[in-house]
PDB file of C-alpha atoms in Angstrom:
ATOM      1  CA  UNK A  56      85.904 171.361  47.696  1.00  0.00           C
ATOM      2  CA  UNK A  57      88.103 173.472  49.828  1.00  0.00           C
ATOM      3  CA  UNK A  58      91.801 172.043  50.507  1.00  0.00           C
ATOM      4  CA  UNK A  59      90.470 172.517  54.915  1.00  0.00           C
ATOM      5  CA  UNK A  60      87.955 169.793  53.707  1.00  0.00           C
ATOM      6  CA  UNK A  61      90.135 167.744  51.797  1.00  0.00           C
ATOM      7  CA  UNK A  62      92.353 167.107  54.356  1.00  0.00           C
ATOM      8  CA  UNK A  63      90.099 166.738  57.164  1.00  0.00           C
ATOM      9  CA  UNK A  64      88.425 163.787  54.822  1.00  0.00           C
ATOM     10  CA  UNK A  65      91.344 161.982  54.563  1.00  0.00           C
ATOM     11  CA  UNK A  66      91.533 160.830  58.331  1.00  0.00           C
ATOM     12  CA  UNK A  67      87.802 160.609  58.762  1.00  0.00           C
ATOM     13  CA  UNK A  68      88.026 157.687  56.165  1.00  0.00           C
ATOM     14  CA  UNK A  69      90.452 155.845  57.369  1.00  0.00           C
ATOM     15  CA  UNK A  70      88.408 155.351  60.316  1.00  0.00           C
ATOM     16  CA  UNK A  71      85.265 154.365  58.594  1.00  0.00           C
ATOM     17  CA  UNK A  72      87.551 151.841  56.298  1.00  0.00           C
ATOM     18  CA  UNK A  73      89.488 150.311  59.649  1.00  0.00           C
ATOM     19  CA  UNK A  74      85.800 150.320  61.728  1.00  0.00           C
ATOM     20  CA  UNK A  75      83.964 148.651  58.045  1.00  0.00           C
ATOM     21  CA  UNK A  76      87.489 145.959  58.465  1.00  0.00           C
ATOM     22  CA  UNK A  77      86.636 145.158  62.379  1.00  0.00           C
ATOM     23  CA  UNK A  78      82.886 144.813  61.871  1.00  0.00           C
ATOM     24  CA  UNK A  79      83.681 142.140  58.620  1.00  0.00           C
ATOM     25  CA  UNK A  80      85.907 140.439  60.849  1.00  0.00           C
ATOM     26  CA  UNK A  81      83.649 139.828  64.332  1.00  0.00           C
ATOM     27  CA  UNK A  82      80.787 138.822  61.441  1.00  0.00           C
ATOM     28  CA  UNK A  83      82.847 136.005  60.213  1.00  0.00           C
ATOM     29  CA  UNK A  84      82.246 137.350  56.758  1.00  0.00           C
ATOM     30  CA  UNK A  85      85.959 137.577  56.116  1.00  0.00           C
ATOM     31  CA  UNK A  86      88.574 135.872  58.232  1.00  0.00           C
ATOM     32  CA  UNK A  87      92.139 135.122  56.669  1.00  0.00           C
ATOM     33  CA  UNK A  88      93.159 131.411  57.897  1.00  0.00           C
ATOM     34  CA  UNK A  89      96.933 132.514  57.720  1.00  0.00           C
ATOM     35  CA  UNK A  90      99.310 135.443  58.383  1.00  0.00           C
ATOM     36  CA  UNK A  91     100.188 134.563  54.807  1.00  0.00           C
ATOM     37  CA  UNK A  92      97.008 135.681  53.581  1.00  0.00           C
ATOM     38  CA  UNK A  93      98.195 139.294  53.388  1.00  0.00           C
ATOM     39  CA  UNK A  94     101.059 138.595  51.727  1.00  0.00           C
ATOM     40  CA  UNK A  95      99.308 136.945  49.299  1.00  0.00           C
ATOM     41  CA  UNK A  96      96.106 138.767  48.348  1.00  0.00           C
ATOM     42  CA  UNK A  97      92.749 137.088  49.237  1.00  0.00           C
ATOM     43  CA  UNK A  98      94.230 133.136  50.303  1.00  0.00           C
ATOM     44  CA  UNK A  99      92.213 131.806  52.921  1.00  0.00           C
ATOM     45  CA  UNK A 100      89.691 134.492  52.753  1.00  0.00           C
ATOM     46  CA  UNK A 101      85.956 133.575  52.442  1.00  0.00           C
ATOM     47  CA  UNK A 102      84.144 135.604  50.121  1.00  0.00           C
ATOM     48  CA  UNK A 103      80.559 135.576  48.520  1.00  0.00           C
ATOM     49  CA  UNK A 104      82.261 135.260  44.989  1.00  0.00           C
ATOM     50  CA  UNK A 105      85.206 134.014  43.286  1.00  0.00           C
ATOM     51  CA  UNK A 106      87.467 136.352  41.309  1.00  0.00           C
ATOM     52  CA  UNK A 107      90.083 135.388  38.279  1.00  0.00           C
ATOM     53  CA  UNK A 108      93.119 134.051  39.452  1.00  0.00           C
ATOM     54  CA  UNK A 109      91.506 132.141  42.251  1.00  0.00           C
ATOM     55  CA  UNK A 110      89.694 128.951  42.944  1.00  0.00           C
ATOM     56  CA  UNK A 111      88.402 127.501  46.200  1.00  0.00           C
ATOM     57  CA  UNK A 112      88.490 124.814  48.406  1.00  0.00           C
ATOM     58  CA  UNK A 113      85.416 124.683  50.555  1.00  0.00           C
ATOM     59  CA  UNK A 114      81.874 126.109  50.614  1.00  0.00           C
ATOM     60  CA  UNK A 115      79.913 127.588  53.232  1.00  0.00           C
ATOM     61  CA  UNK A 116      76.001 128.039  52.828  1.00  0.00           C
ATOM     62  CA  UNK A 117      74.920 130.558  55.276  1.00  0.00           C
ATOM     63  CA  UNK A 118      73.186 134.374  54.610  1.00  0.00           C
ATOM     64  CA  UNK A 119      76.114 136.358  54.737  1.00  0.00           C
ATOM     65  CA  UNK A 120      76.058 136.868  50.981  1.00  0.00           C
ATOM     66  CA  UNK A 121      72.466 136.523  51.172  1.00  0.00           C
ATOM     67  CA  UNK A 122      70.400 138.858  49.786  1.00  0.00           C
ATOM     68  CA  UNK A 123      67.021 137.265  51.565  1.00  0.00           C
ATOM     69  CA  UNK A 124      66.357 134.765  54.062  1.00  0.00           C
ATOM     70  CA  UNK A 125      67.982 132.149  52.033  1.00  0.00           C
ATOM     71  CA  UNK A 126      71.336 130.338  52.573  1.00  0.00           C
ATOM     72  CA  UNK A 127      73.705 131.200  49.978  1.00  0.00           C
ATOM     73  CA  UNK A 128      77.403 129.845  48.927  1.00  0.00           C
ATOM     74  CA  UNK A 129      80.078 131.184  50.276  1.00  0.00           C
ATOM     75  CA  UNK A 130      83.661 130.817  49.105  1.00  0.00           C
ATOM     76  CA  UNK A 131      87.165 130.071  50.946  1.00  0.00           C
ATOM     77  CA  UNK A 132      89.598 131.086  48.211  1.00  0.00           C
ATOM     78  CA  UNK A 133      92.634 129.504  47.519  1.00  0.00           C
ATOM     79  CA  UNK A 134      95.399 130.632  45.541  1.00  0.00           C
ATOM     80  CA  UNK A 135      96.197 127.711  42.608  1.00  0.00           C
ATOM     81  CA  UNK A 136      99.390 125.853  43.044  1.00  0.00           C
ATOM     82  CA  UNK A 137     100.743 122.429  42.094  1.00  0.00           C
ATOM     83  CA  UNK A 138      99.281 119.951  44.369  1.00  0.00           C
ATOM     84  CA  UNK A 139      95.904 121.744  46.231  1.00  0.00           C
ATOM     85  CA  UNK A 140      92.691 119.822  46.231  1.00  0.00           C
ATOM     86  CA  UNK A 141      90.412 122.700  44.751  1.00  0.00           C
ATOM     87  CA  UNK A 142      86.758 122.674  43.769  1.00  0.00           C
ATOM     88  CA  UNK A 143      87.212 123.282  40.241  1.00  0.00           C
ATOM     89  CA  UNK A 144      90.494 123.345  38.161  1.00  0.00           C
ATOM     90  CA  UNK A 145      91.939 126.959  36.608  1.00  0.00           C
ATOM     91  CA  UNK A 146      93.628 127.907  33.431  1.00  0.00           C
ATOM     92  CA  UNK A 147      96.985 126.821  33.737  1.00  0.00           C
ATOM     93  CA  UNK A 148      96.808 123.847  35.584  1.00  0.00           C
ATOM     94  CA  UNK A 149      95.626 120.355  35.001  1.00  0.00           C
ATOM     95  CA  UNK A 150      94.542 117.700  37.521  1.00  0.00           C
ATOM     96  CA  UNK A 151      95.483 114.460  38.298  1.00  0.00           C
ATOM     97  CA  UNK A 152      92.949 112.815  40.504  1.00  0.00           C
ATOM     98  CA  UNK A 153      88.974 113.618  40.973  1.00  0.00           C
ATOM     99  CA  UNK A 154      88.031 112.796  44.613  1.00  0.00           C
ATOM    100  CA  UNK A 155      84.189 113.251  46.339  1.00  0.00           C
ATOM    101  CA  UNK A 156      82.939 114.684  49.413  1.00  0.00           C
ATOM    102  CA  UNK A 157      81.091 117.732  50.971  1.00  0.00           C
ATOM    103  CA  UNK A 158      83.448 120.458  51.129  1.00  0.00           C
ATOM    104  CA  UNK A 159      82.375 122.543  47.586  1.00  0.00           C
ATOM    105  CA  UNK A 160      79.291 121.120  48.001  1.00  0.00           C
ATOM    106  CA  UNK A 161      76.367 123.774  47.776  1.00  0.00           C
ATOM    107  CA  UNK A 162      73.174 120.873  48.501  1.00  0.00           C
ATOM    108  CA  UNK A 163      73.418 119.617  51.439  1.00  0.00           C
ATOM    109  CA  UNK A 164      73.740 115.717  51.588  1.00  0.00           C
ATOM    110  CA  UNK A 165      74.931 115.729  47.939  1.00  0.00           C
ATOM    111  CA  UNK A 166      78.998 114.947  47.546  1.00  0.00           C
ATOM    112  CA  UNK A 167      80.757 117.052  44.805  1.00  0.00           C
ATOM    113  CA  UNK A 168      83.810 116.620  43.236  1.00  0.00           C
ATOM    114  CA  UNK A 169      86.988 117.855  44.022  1.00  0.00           C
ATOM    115  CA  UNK A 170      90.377 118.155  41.717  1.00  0.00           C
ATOM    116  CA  UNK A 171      94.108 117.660  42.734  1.00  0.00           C
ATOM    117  CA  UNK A 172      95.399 120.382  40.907  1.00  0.00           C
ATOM    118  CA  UNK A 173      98.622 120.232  39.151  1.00  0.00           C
ATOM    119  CA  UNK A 174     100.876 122.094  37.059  1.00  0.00           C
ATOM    120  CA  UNK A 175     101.631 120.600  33.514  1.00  0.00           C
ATOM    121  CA  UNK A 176     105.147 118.585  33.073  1.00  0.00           C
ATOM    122  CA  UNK A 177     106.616 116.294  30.770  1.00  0.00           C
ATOM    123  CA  UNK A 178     106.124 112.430  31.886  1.00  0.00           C
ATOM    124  CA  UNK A 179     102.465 113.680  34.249  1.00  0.00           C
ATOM    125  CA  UNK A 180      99.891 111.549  34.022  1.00  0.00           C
ATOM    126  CA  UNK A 181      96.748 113.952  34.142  1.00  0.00           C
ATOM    127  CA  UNK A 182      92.873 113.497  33.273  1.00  0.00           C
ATOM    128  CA  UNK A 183      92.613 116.312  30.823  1.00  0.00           C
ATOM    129  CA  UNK A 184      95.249 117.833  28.109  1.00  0.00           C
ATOM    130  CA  UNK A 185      96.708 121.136  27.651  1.00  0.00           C
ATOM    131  CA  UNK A 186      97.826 123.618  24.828  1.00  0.00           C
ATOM    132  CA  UNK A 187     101.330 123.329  25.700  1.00  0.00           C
ATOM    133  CA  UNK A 188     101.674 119.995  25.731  1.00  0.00           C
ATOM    134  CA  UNK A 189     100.669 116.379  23.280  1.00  0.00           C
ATOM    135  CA  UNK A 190     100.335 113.399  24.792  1.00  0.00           C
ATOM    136  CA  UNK A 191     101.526 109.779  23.576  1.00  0.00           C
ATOM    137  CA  UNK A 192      99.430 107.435  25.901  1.00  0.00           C
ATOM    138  CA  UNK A 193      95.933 107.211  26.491  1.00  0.00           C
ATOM    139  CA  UNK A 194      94.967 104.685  29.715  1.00  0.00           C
ATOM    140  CA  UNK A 195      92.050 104.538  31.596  1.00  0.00           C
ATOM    141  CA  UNK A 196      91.034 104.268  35.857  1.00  0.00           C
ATOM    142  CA  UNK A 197      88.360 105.528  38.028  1.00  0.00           C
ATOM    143  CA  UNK A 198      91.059 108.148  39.492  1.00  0.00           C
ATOM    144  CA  UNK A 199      89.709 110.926  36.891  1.00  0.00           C
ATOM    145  CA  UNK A 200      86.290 109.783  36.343  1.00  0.00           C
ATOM    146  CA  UNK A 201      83.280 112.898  37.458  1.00  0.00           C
ATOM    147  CA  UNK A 202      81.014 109.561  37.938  1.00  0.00           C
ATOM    148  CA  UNK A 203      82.233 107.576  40.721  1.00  0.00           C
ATOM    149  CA  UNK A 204      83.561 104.011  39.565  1.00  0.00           C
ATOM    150  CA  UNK A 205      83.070 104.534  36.221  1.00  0.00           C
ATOM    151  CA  UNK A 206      86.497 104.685  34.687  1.00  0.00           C
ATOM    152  CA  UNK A 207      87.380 107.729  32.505  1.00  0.00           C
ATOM    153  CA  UNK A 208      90.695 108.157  29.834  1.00  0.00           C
ATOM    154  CA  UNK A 209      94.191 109.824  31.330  1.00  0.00           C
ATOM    155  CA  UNK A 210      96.822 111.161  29.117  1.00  0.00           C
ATOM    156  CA  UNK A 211     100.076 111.069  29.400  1.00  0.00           C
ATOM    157  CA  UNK A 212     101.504 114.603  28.836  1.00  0.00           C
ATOM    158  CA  UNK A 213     104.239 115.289  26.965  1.00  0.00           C
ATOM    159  CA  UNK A 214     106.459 118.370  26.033  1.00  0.00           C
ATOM    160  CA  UNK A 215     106.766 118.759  22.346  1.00  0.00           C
ATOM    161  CA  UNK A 216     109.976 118.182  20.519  1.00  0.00           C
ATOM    162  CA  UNK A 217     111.038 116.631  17.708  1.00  0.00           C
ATOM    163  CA  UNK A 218     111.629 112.895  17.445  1.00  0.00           C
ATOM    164  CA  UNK A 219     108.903 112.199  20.412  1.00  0.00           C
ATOM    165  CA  UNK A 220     105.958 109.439  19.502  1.00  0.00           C
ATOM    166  CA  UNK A 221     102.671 111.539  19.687  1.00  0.00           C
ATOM    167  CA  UNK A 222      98.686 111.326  19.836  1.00  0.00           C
ATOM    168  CA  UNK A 223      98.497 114.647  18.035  1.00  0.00           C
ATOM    169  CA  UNK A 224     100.466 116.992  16.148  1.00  0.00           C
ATOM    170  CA  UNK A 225     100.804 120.138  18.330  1.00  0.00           C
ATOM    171  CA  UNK A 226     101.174 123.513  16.202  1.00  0.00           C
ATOM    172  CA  UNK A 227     104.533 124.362  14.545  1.00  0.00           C
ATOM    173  CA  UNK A 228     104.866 120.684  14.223  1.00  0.00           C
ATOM    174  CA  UNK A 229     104.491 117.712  11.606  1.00  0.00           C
ATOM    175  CA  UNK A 230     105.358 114.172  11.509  1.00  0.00           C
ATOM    176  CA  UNK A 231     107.898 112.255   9.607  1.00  0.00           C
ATOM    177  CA  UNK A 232     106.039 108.832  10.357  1.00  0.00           C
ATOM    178  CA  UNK A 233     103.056 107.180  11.855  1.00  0.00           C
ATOM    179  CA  UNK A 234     101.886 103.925  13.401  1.00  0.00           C
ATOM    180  CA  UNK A 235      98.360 102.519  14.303  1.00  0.00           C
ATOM    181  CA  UNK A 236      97.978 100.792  17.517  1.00  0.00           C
ATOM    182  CA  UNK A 237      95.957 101.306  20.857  1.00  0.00           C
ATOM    183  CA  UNK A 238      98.181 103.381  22.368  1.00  0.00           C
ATOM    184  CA  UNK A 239      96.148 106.883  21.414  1.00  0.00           C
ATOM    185  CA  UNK A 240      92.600 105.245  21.332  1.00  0.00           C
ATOM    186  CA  UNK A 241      90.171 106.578  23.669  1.00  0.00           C
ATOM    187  CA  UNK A 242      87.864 103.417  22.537  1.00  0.00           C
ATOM    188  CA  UNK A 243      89.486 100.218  24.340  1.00  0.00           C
ATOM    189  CA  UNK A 244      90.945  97.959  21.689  1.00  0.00           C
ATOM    190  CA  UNK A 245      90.560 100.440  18.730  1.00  0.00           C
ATOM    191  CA  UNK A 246      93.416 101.134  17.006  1.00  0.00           C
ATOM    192  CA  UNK A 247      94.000 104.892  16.373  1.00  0.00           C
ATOM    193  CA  UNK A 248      97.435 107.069  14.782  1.00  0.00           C
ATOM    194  CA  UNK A 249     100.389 107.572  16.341  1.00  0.00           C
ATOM    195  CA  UNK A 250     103.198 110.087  15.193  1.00  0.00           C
ATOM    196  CA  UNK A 251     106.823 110.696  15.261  1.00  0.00           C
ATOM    197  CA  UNK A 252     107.218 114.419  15.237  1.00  0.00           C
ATOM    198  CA  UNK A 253     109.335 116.433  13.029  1.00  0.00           C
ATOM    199  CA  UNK A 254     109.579 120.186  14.100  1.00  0.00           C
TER     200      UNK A 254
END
């Protein structure tokens, strides 16, 4: 290709990529829901999947990432950070509440759940554990439960370090002694071991 060519190119798609922009915008197919959003990659844009790094906070079914005549989901992606109601969770994060309604929904009529997302400290009482952390308390409430009012187990997180009361021994630790009571029992009134960790 002659260097003439090259450089007429250049220009010529620029153009197509700006006019390809405009006609994704007046579709609806991708509209940013803040001036943020090009600060900070693809928040607030809907898109017809979701890629790592991202979660989402609503779903549209529609045919713009259709390949037929069919509806299909749609995604409004949502950076994660401490404290966003997202559609499913994302490594890094735990969450401390599981709500219902029709927002990530992808049947219509049918309520899915929905996670408060948070990010892992010592003292958080969360409905799942995490690598970086033990816990030392087990409760239970219908706050984390995937089936409504059915009541599911919470842990209280913890940030290992020696001379802490734990429900497991996280790596690079051990114990120096251990109790049985109900306070790690994920079986109401069953005692289970607790440990004081040495590390």
């Amino acid at each position: 290709m002659s260097a003439a060519r090259t450089a007429r190119s250049g220009p010529i798609r620029l153009v197509l990529a700006a006019l390809a922009s405009l006609a994704l915008l007046f579709s609806g197919a991708a509209t940013a829901t803040t001036a943020s959003a090009a600060t900070t990659g693809l928040d607030g844009v809907w898109a017809c999947d979701v890629p790592a790094g991202y979660v989402y906070d609503q779903v549209s079914m529609n045919r713009t990432c259709s390949s037929g005549s069919w509806n299909a989901p749609q995604f409004h992606l949502r950076t994660p950070v401490d404290g966003l109601t997202a559609c499913k969770s994302s490594p890094g994060f735990v969450y401390d509440a599981i709500t219902w309604g029709s927002a990530c929904s992808q049947i219509s009529g049918v309520t899915s759940n929905m996670y408060h997302l948070r990010v892992p400290v010592d003292g958080l009482t969360a409905c799942m554990g995490t690598p970086a952390f033990t816990y030392d308390m087990i409760t239970y409430t219908s706050a984390c439960s995937i089936n409504q009012g059915v009541q599911a187990t919470t842990f209280h997180l913890r940030k290992p370090a020696n001379g802490i009361w734990a429900c497991e021994i996280p790596k690079g630790f051990t114990y120096s002694q251990s109790v049985q009571n109900t306070d790690c029992s994920s079986i109401r009134g069953v005692q289970s071991t607790k440990y004081l960790l040495l590390g």
